XYZ file of C-alpha atoms in Angstrom:
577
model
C 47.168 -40.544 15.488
C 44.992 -42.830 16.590
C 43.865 -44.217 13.453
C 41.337 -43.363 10.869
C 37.387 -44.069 12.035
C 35.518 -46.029 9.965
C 32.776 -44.197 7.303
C 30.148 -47.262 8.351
C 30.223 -50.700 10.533
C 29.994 -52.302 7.283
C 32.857 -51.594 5.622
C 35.583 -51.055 7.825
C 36.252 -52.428 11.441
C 35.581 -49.614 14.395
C 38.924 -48.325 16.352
C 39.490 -50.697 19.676
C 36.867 -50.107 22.453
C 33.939 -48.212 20.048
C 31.963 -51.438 19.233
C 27.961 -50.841 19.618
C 26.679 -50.914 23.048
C 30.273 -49.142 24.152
C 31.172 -45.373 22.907
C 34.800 -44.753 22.141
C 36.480 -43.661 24.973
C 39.707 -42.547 23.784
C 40.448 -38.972 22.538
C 39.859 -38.833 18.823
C 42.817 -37.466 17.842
C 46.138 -37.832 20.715
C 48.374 -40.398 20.338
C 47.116 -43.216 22.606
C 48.859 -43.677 26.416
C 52.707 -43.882 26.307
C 53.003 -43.191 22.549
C 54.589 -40.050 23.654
C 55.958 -37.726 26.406
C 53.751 -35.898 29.007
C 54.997 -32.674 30.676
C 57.038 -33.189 33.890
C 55.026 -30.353 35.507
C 51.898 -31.769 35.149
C 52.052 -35.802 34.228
C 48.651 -35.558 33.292
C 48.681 -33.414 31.077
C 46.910 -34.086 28.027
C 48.901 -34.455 24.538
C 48.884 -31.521 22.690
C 47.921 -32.008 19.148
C 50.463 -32.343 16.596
C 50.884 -30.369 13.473
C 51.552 -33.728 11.319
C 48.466 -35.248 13.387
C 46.246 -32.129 12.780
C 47.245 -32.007 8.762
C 46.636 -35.625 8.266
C 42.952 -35.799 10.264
C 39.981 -36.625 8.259
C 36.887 -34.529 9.507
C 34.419 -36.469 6.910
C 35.317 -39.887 8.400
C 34.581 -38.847 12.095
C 31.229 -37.722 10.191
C 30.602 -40.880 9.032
C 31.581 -42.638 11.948
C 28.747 -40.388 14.223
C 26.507 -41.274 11.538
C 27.032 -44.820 11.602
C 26.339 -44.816 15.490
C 22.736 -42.994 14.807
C 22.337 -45.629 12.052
C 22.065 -48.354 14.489
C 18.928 -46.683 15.913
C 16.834 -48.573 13.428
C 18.061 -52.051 13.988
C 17.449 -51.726 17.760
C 14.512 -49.942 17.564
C 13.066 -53.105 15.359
C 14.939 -55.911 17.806
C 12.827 -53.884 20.562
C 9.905 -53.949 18.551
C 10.042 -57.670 17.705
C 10.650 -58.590 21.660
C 7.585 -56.597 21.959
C 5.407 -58.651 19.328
C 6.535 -61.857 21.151
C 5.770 -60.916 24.919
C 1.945 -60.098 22.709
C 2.300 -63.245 20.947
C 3.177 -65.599 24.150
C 0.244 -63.322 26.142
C -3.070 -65.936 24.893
C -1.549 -69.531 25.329
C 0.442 -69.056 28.412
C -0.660 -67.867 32.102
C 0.580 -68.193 35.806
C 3.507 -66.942 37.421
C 5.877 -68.007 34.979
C 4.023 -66.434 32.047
C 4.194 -63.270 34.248
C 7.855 -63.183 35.106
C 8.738 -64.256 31.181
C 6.555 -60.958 30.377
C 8.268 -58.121 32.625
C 12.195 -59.871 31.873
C 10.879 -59.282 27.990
C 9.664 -56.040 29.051
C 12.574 -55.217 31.069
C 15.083 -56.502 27.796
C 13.234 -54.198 25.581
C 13.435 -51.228 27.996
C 17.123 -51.928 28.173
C 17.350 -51.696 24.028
C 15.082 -48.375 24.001
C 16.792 -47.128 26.386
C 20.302 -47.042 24.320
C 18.405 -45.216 21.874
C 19.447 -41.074 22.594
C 22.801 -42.339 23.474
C 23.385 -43.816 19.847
C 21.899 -40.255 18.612
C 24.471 -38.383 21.949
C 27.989 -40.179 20.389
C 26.792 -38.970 16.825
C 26.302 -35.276 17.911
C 30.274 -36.063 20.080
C 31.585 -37.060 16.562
C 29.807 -34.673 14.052
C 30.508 -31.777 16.466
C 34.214 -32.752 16.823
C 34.483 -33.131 13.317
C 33.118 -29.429 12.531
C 35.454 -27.941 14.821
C 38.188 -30.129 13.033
C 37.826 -28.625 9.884
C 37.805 -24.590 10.906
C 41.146 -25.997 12.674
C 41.775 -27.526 9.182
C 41.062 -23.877 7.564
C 43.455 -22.492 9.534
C 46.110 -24.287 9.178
C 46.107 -24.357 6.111
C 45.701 -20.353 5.949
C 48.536 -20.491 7.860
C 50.873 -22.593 6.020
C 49.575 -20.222 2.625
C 50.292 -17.098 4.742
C 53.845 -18.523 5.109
C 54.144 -19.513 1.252
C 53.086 -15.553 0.824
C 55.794 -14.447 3.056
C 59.078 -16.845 1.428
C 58.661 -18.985 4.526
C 58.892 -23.012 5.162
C 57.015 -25.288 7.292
C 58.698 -28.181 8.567
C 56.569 -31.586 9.587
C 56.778 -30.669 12.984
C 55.209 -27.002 12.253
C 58.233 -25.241 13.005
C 58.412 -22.280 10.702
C 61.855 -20.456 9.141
C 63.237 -18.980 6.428
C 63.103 -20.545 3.014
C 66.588 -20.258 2.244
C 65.765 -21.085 -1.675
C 63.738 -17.974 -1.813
C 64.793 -14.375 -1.842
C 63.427 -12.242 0.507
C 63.718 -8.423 0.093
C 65.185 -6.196 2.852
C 61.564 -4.920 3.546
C 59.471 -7.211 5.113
C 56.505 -8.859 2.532
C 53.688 -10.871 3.264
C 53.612 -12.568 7.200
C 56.736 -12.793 9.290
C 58.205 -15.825 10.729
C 56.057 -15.115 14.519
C 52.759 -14.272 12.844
C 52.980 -17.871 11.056
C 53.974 -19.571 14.070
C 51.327 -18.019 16.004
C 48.632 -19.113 13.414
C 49.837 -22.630 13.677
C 49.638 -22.780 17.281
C 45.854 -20.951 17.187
C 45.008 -24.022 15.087
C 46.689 -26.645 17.107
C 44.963 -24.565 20.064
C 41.606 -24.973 18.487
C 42.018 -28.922 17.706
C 43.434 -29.652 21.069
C 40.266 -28.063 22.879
C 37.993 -29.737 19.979
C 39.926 -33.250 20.880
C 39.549 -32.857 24.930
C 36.033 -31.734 24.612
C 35.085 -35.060 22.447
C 37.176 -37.033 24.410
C 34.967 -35.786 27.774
C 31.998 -36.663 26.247
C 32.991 -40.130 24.762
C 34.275 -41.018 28.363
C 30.984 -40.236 29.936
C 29.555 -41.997 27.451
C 31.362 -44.930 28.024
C 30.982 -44.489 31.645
C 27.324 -44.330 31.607
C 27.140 -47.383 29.805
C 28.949 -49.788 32.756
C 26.639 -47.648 35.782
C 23.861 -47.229 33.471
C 22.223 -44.745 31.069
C 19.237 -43.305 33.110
C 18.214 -42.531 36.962
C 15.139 -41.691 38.289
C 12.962 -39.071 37.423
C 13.796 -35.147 38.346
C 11.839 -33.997 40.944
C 10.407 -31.108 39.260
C 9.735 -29.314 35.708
C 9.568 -26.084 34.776
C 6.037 -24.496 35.090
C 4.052 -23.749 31.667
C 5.027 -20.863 30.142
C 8.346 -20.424 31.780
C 10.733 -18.835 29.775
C 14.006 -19.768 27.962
C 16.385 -18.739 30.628
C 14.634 -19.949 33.377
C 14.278 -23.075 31.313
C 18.031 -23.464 30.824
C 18.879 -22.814 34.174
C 16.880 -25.783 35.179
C 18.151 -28.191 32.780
C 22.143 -26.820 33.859
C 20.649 -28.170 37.405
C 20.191 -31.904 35.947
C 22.457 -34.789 36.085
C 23.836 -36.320 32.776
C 21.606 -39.244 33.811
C 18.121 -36.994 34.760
C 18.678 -35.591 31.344
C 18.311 -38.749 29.550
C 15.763 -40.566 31.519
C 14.081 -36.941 30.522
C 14.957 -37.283 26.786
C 13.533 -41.187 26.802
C 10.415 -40.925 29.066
C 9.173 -37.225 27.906
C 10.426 -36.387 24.477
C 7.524 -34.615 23.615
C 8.555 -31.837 26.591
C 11.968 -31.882 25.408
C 11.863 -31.692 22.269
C 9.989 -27.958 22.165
C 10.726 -26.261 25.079
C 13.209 -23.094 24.048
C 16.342 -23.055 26.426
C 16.921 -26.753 26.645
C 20.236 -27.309 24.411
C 20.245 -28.007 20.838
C 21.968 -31.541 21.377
C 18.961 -32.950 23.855
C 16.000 -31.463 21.422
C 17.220 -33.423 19.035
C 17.834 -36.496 20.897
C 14.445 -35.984 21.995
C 12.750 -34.967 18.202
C 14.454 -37.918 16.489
C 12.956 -40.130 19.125
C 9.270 -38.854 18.166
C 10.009 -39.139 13.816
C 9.759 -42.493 14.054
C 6.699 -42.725 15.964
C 5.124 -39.474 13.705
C 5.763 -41.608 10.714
C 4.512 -44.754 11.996
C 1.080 -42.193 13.269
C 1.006 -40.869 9.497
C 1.529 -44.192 7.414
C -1.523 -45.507 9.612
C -3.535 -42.552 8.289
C -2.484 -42.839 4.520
C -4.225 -46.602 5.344
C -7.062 -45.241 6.227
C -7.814 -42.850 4.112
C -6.923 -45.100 1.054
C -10.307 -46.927 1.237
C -12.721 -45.084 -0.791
C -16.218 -43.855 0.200
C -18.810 -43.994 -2.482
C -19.060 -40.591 -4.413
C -19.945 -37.183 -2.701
C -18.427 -34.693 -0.985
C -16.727 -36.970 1.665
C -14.761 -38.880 -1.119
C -13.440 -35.180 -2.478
C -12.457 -34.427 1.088
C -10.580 -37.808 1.508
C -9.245 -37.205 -1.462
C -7.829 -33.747 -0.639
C -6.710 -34.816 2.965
C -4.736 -38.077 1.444
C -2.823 -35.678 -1.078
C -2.067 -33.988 1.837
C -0.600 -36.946 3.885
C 1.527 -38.062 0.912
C 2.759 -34.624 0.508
C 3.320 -34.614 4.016
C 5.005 -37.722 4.237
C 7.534 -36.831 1.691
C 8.700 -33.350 3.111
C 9.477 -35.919 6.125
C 11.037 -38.633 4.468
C 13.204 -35.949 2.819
C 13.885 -34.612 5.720
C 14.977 -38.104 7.186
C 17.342 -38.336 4.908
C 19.295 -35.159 5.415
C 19.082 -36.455 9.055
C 20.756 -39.641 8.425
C 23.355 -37.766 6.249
C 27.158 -37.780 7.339
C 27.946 -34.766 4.604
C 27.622 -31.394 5.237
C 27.415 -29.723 8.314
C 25.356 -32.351 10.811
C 21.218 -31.434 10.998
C 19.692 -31.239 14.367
C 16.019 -32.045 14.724
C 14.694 -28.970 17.108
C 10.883 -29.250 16.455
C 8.040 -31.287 14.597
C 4.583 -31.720 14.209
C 3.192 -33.356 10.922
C -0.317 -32.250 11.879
C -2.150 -29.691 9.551
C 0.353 -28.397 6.782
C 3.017 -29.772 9.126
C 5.806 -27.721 10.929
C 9.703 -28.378 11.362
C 12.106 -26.504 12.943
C 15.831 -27.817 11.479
C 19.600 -26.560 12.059
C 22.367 -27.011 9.795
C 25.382 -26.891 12.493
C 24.937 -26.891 16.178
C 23.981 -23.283 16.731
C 24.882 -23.890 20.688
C 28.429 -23.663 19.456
C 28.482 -22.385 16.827
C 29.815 -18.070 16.679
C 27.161 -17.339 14.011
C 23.764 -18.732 13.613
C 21.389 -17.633 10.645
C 17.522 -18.237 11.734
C 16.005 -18.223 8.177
C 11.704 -17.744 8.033
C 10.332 -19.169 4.652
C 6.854 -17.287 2.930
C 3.812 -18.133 1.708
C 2.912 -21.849 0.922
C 5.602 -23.583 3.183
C 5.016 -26.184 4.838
C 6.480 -29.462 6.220
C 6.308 -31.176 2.251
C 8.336 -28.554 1.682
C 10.737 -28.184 4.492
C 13.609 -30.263 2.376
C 13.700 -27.162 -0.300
C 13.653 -24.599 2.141
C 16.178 -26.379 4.000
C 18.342 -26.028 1.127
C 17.861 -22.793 0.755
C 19.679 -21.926 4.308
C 22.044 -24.130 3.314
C 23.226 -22.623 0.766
C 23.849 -19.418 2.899
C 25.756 -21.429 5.411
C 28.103 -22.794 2.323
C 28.420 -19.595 1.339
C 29.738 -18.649 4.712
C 32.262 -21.819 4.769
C 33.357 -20.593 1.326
C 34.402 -16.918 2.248
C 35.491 -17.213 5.543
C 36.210 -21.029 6.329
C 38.188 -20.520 9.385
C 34.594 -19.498 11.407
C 31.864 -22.232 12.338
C 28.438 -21.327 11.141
C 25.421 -22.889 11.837
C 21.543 -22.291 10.304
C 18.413 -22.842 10.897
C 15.121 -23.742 9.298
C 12.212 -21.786 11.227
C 9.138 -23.368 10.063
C 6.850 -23.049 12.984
C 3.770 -21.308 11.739
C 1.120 -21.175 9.692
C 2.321 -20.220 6.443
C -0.337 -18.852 4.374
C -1.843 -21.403 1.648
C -3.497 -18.792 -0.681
C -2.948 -15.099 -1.918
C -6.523 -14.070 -0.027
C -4.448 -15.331 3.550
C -1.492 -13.631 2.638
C -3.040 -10.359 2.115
C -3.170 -9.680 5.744
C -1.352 -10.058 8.990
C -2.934 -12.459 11.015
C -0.932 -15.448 10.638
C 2.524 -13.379 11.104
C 1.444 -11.773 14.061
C 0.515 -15.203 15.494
C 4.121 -16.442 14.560
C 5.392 -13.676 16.143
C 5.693 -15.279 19.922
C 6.974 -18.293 18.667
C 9.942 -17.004 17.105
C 10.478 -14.381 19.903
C 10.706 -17.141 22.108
C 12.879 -19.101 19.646
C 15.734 -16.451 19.153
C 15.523 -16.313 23.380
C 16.341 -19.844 23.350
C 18.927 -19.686 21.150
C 20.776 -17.267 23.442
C 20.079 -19.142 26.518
C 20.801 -22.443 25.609
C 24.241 -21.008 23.806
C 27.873 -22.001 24.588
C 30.734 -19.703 25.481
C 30.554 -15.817 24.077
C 27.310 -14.887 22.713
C 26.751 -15.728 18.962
C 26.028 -13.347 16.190
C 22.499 -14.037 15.550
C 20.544 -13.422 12.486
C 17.311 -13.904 11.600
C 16.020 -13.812 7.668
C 12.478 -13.557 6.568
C 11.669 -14.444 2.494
C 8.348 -13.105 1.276
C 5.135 -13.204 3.902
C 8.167 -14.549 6.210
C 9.885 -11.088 6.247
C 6.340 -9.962 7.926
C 6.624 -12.582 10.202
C 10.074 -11.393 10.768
C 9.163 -7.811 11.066
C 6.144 -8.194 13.271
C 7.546 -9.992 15.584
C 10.431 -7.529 16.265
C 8.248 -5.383 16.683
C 5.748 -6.050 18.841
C 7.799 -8.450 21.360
C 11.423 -7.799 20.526
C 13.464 -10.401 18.838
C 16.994 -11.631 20.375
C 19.258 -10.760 17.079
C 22.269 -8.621 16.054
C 20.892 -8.363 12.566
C 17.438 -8.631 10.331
C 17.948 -9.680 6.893
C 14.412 -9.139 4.306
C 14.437 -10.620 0.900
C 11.716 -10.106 -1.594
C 9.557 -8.707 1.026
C 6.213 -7.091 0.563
C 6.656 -4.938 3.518
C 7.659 -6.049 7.219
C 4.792 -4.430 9.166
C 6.783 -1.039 9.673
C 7.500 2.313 8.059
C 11.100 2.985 9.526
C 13.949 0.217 10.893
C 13.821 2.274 13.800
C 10.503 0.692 14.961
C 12.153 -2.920 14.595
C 14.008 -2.113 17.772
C 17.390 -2.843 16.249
C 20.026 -0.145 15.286
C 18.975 0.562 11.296
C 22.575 -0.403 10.459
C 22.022 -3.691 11.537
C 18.647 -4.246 9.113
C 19.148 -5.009 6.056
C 16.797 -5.944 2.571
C 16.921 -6.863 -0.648
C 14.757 -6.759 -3.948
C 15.224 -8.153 -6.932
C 14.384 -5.383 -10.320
C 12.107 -8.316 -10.975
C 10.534 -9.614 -8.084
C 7.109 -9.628 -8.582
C 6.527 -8.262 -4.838
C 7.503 -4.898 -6.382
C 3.598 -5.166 -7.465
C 2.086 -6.055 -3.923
C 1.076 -2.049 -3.414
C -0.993 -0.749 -0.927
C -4.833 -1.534 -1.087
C -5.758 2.086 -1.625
C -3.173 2.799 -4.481
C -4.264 -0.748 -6.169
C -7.918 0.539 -6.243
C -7.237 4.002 -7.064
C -5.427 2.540 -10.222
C -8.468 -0.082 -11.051
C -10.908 3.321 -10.593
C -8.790 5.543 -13.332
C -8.284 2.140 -15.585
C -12.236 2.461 -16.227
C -12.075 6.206 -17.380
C -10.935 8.534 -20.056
C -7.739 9.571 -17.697
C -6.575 5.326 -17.469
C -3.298 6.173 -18.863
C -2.460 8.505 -16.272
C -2.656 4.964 -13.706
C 0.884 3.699 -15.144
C 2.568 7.229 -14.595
C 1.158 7.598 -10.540
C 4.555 8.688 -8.240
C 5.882 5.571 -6.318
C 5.818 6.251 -2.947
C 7.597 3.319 -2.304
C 4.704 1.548 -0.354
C 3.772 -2.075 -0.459
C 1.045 -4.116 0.613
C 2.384 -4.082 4.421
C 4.172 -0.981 4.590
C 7.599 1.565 3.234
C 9.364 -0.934 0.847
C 12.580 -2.220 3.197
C 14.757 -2.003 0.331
C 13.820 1.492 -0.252
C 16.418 4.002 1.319
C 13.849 5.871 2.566
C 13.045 2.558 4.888
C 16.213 3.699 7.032
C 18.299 0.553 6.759
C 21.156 -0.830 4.344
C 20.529 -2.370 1.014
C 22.341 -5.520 -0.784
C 22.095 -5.895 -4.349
C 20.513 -8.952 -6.046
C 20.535 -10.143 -9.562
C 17.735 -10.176 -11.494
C 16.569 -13.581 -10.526
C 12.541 -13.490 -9.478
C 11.118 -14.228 -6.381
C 12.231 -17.427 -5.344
C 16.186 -16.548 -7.148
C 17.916 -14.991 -4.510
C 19.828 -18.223 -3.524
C 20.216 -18.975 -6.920
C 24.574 -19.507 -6.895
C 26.269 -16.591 -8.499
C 23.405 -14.281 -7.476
C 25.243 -11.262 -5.378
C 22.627 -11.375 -2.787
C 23.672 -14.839 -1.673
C 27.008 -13.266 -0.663
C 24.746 -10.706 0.456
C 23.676 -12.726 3.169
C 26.425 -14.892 3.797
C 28.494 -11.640 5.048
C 25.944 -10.130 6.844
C 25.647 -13.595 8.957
C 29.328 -13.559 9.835
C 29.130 -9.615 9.997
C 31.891 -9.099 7.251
């Protein structure tokens, strides 16, 4: 081993070579050149990873190391700052040519500084992503070594697996034999190895980059407006390392939403812009803190400030989750504080990722409230690590429309069909911008999100092996068979009391308020369900066409609630258990 990484620059010294302004270069996890023997065939060969080196690795201190990197964003984002407040400060008391060459070498010093700034972000994603793929190699193992406690077998230090001679083993074979344990243990070993090369690639490039420098010169060309996700990601896969990040520092704003580029770069890009979107919103709150004398305008500057504050707390929330070295790493994939606000969040990489959960929130949500709702699909995705650990899950937060505000908005269909292109497009990028065999993608709508949901599958298709509806008051179809999925792949769930049982169709609702006001009122609480909500055949009605999950009786807002069935629910429909 290499040695343990540090969990922050404070409080423990970084491994040789990893100092700020330099990535690590070495591999994470192989012993370091020399420390042991390569293969005669090949002497380049890389060390495999060890059994005792795989057991002993600490996933949540790579984490913290990654995070530490992106931590040093805000220190040289303010030394950049302050060079720029004294290049302004020097500007009114000094002229001539040596005023203008002291100018562009400050300007040229700070450009250097911002310029570091995705790469700080780049060697967190190397770590955090290393460190996921460390612990399903973890989970293994250690399924592994259980499987051969099962079976009356030992393993060694050095992974090598026999008999236990203390134990009796019966005639018939019981539990795992001696070659299905050793093959488990060399699947994990497999899995680390490829996790360590693949970190150690991108820490070398890194390190590269920094000696022949970070950026180049522009690409020569961008994708026209409106192109779509593939032909998107085939034009990034055309970039140089170096075109990519002159691409992520100079036009964030086009990286940061266009479907198809990879999850890693959209978040370079969208962390870049937080900072500034802050900075844009705390001016604002200034603003509108100076009162106007009493009228209407002060009542709307009163309502609009409320809204900034709210805003700016669903965003500082979401900053810290950012910043946060537990749990699975987030990735920043879309804001826009304007309005309500919108953010578009993963839990996990879903580029790598061989399950990704796309989960649409209801009514009301909005970017104060992305930090809840992010919760909420994280909660699925724990779920997932908790039944089948030895898989790598990711999830995202698709907040990207215009969530209803009010019950009279909600009450019809605009505002999903609207959403519905967006998250088309979306689930399209997720594919294209993928890694290795296709994912199994699916996407979840709660409440006026399972319209969204529904809508958009059908009327432009979404890019998903499953649709999951919880509490829904109807998805915009009568059958699963319109959703343009097979009906064994959608899937709903109602709670017995979820007020969205009550959302009925218009007509029924006033028939029942018509008989309420007459001699035959009674006969309004005895009317045949037909199974019909507000925006169509109930999806957790068999008659729908697809597959049910139970839920306990836990409200509207309960189904994530832990010990609720229809958390499991979901979790095993995500990894398709």
């Amino acid at each position: 081993m290499s040695g343990r990484p540090p969990t922050s620059p404070a409080r423990a010294k970084p491994p040789a070579g990893t100092g700020p302004g330099r990535p690590p270069a070495a591999s994470p996890i192989r012993p370091a050149a020399g420390a042991g023997r390569r293969s005669a065939a090949d002497p380049e060969a890389p060390h495999p990873v060890r059994y005792a080196q795989l057991w002993r690795a600490d996933p949540g201190a790579w984490a913290a190391a990654g995070a530490a990197w992106c931590g040093l964003t805000a220190p040289v984002r303010r030394r950049a700052d302050g060079l720029a407040g004294r290049a302004t400060a020097l500007r009114p008391g000094w002229s001539g040519g040596a005023a203008t060459a002291a100018r562009e070498r400050i300007g040229a010093l700070r450009d250097t500084l911002t310029d570091v700034l995705p790469t700080l972000v780049e060697v967190d994603q190397a770590l955090a992503e290393f460190a996921a793929r460390l612990r399903v190699a973890k989970a293994r193992l250690a399924g592994a070594v259980a499987d051969a406690d099962v079976g009356g077998l030992l393993v060694d230090r050095a992974g090598t697996v026999r008999p236990d001679p203390a134990r009796h083993r019966p005639a018939a074979q019981v539990g795992p034999g001696v070659a299905q344990v050793a093959a488990e243990i060399r699947g994990a070993l497999a899995l680390a190895g490829a996790a360590d090369r693949d970190a150690a690639v991108r820490l070398t490039d890194l390190a590269t980059a920094a000696v022949t420098g970070w950026l180049s010169v522009p690409p020569a060309w961008r994708p026209a407006p409106g192109a779509g996700p593939a032909e998107v990601s085939r034009w990034w896969a055309e970039l140089t390392p170096a075109e990519r990040r002159w691409l992520v520092r100079h036009e964030p704003d086009r990286v940061g939403r266009l479907d198809g580029v990879p999850v890693a770069a959209r978040d370079q890009a969208n962390r870049l812009l937080l900072t500034e979107r802050r900075e844009e919103l705390l001016a604002l709150r200034r603003r509108l803190l100076r009162p106007l004398p009493p009228g209407p305008a002060e009542l709307a500057r009163l309502a609009r400030l409320a809204r900034v504050e709210a805003t700016l707390g669903g965003l500082d929330g979401l900053g810290e989750r950012l910043a946060s070295a537990g749990g699975p790493r987030a990735y920043l994939l879309g804001l826009d504080p304007t309005g309500d606000g919108r953010a578009v969040v993963a839990l996990g990489n879903p580029d790598r990722a061989g399950a990704v959960l796309t989960y649409v929130p209801g009514m009301t949500s909005d970017l104060a409230d992305a930090p809840g709702e992010l919760g909420r699909a994280a909660r699925v995705l724990d779920r997932c690590a908790a039944l089948v650990p030895t898989d790598e899950a990711a999830a995202v937060l698709w907040l990207d429309y215009d969530a209803p505000d009010f019950l009279p908005e909600a009450s019809r269909a605009r505002q999903a069909e609207e959403a519905g292109p967006a998250l088309h497009r979306f689930q399209e990028g997720l594919r294209a911008s993928h890694e290795g065999p296709p994912a199994r993608q699916t996407v979840l709508g709660h409440s006026y999100g399972s319209l969204v949901v529904g809508t958009a599958a059908r009327d432009h298709g979404l890019s998903a092996d499953a649709l999951v509806f919880v509490g829904s008051p109807g998805v915009g179809v009568d059958r699963a068979t319109e959703l343009r999925l097979p009906p064994g792949q959608v899937w709903a769930a109602t709670a017995p009391d979820d007020v969205i049982r009550l959302a009925r169709p218009p007509a029924e609702l006033a028939g029942r308020a018509v008989l309420a006001g007459t001699p035959l009122g009674p006969l309004a609480a005895v009317l045949p369900d037909d199974h019909e909500l507000w925006f169509g055949r109930d999806p957790a009605d068999p008659s729908f066409g697809g597959r049910r999950f139970p839920s306990g009786r836990r409200g509207h807002t309960g189904y994530w609630d832990p010990g609720n069935p229809a958390l499991d629910g979901m979790a095993r429909i995500v990894l398709g258990r």
